[in-house]
Amino acid sequence: DVKVTQSSRYLVKRTGEKVFLECVQDMDHENMFWYRQDPGLGLRLIYFSYDVKMKEKGDIPEGYSVSREKKERFSLILESASTNQTSMYLCASRVAGRETQYFGPGTRLLVL
Amino acid sequence: AQTVTQSQPEMSVQEAETVTLSCTYDTSESDYYLFWYKQPPSRQMILVIRQEAYKQQNATENRFSVNFQKAAKSFSLKISDSQLGDAAMYFCAYYGGATNKLIFGTGTLLAVQP
């Protein structure tokens, strides 16, 4: 079974803090994704990575950056957290060229 | 641009009954995939069922089946013999080669009444 894990289920941070969300997958998937989930908006793609050290902006990259130094790990970084970044963050991975993505459990982030 | 629309924010079904969740999409591509994902409360999102657009036969996974109408761009999910464990948020999603990414609908929250 594919396993995608995220470092925290719940996180509370203060405005202006630098926040790191970590995602690890154990199936040697080339592609990894970060989504944001908000009520009434579904899932929106923040960033994705085709392979190590490769990244591309998704639909809502403003205020976020990512890092992929190792194939199994994809980090989402909020350089200076703001209250409008309070949300559920989901990580996903897939085999390159395949259409099915596998999701992590999500991190619910609250920025005060 | 491709879009996915789920017009039912919330649905409710009695245990053991059948419910249908609606999804429509818009695309100019001829080859694509459609998915239904399930997200139980505080639990991981999992794939329920997928449909390849070039296949006319509707996909089925146990109690879950789809009604794929390619010309109408409709992709509904039917859950038969609903169980309490089916209560979840259900997302319809589209994948096409042009964008190479999943496009999600806004979700339908399904409640199952005992």
Short mmCIF file of N, CA and C in Angstrom, two decimals, chain B residues 2-5 23-27 29 32 34 53 68-75 92-94:
data_model
loop_
_atom_site.label_atom_id
_atom_site.label_comp_id
_atom_site.label_asym_id
_atom_site.label_seq_id
_atom_site.Cartn_x
_atom_site.Cartn_y
_atom_site.Cartn_z
N GLN B 2 -10.32 23.63 -17.81
CA GLN B 2 -11.20 22.58 -17.30
C GLN B 2 -11.78 22.99 -15.96
N THR B 3 -13.05 22.64 -15.75
CA THR B 3 -13.71 22.91 -14.48
C THR B 3 -14.52 21.69 -14.06
N VAL B 4 -14.72 21.58 -12.76
CA VAL B 4 -15.51 20.49 -12.19
C VAL B 4 -16.53 21.10 -11.24
N THR B 5 -17.79 20.73 -11.40
CA THR B 5 -18.85 21.32 -10.61
C THR B 5 -19.62 20.24 -9.84
N CYS B 23 -21.96 15.22 -10.44
CA CYS B 23 -20.73 15.92 -10.83
C CYS B 23 -20.81 16.22 -12.32
N THR B 24 -20.55 17.44 -12.68
CA THR B 24 -20.41 17.79 -14.10
C THR B 24 -19.06 18.43 -14.30
N TYR B 25 -18.59 18.38 -15.51
CA TYR B 25 -17.26 18.93 -15.79
C TYR B 25 -17.27 19.56 -17.17
N ASP B 26 -16.27 20.36 -17.41
CA ASP B 26 -16.15 21.01 -18.70
C ASP B 26 -14.73 20.82 -19.21
N THR B 27 -14.60 20.37 -20.43
CA THR B 27 -13.29 20.16 -21.02
C THR B 27 -13.41 20.11 -22.53
N GLU B 29 -10.85 18.37 -24.01
CA GLU B 29 -10.04 17.20 -24.27
C GLU B 29 -10.93 16.00 -24.55
N TYR B 32 -9.25 11.66 -21.02
CA TYR B 32 -9.06 12.15 -19.66
C TYR B 32 -9.55 11.09 -18.68
N LEU B 34 -11.61 10.55 -14.78
CA LEU B 34 -12.47 11.14 -13.75
C LEU B 34 -12.39 10.27 -12.50
N ALA B 53 -12.04 8.01 -19.75
CA ALA B 53 -13.03 8.58 -20.65
C ALA B 53 -13.23 7.76 -21.92
N PHE B 68 -21.42 7.50 -16.16
CA PHE B 68 -20.57 8.38 -16.95
C PHE B 68 -21.26 8.68 -18.27
N GLN B 69 -21.60 9.93 -18.46
CA GLN B 69 -22.24 10.40 -19.69
C GLN B 69 -21.28 11.37 -20.37
N LYS B 70 -20.49 10.85 -21.30
CA LYS B 70 -19.42 11.67 -21.87
C LYS B 70 -19.96 12.86 -22.65
N ALA B 71 -21.00 12.66 -23.42
CA ALA B 71 -21.53 13.74 -24.23
C ALA B 71 -22.11 14.85 -23.35
N ALA B 72 -22.71 14.46 -22.27
CA ALA B 72 -23.30 15.42 -21.34
C ALA B 72 -22.29 15.95 -20.34
N LYS B 73 -21.10 15.37 -20.34
CA LYS B 73 -20.05 15.73 -19.39
C LYS B 73 -20.55 15.63 -17.96
N SER B 74 -21.08 14.47 -17.69
CA SER B 74 -21.64 14.20 -16.37
C SER B 74 -21.03 12.93 -15.81
N PHE B 75 -20.80 12.92 -14.51
CA PHE B 75 -20.09 11.80 -13.87
C PHE B 75 -20.64 11.65 -12.46
N CYS B 92 -15.32 15.03 -6.49
CA CYS B 92 -15.18 14.62 -7.88
C CYS B 92 -13.93 15.32 -8.42
N ALA B 93 -13.17 14.63 -9.24
CA ALA B 93 -11.94 15.22 -9.77
C ALA B 93 -11.72 14.80 -11.21
N TYR B 94 -11.04 15.67 -11.94
CA TYR B 94 -10.75 15.48 -13.37
C TYR B 94 -9.25 15.51 -13.57
#
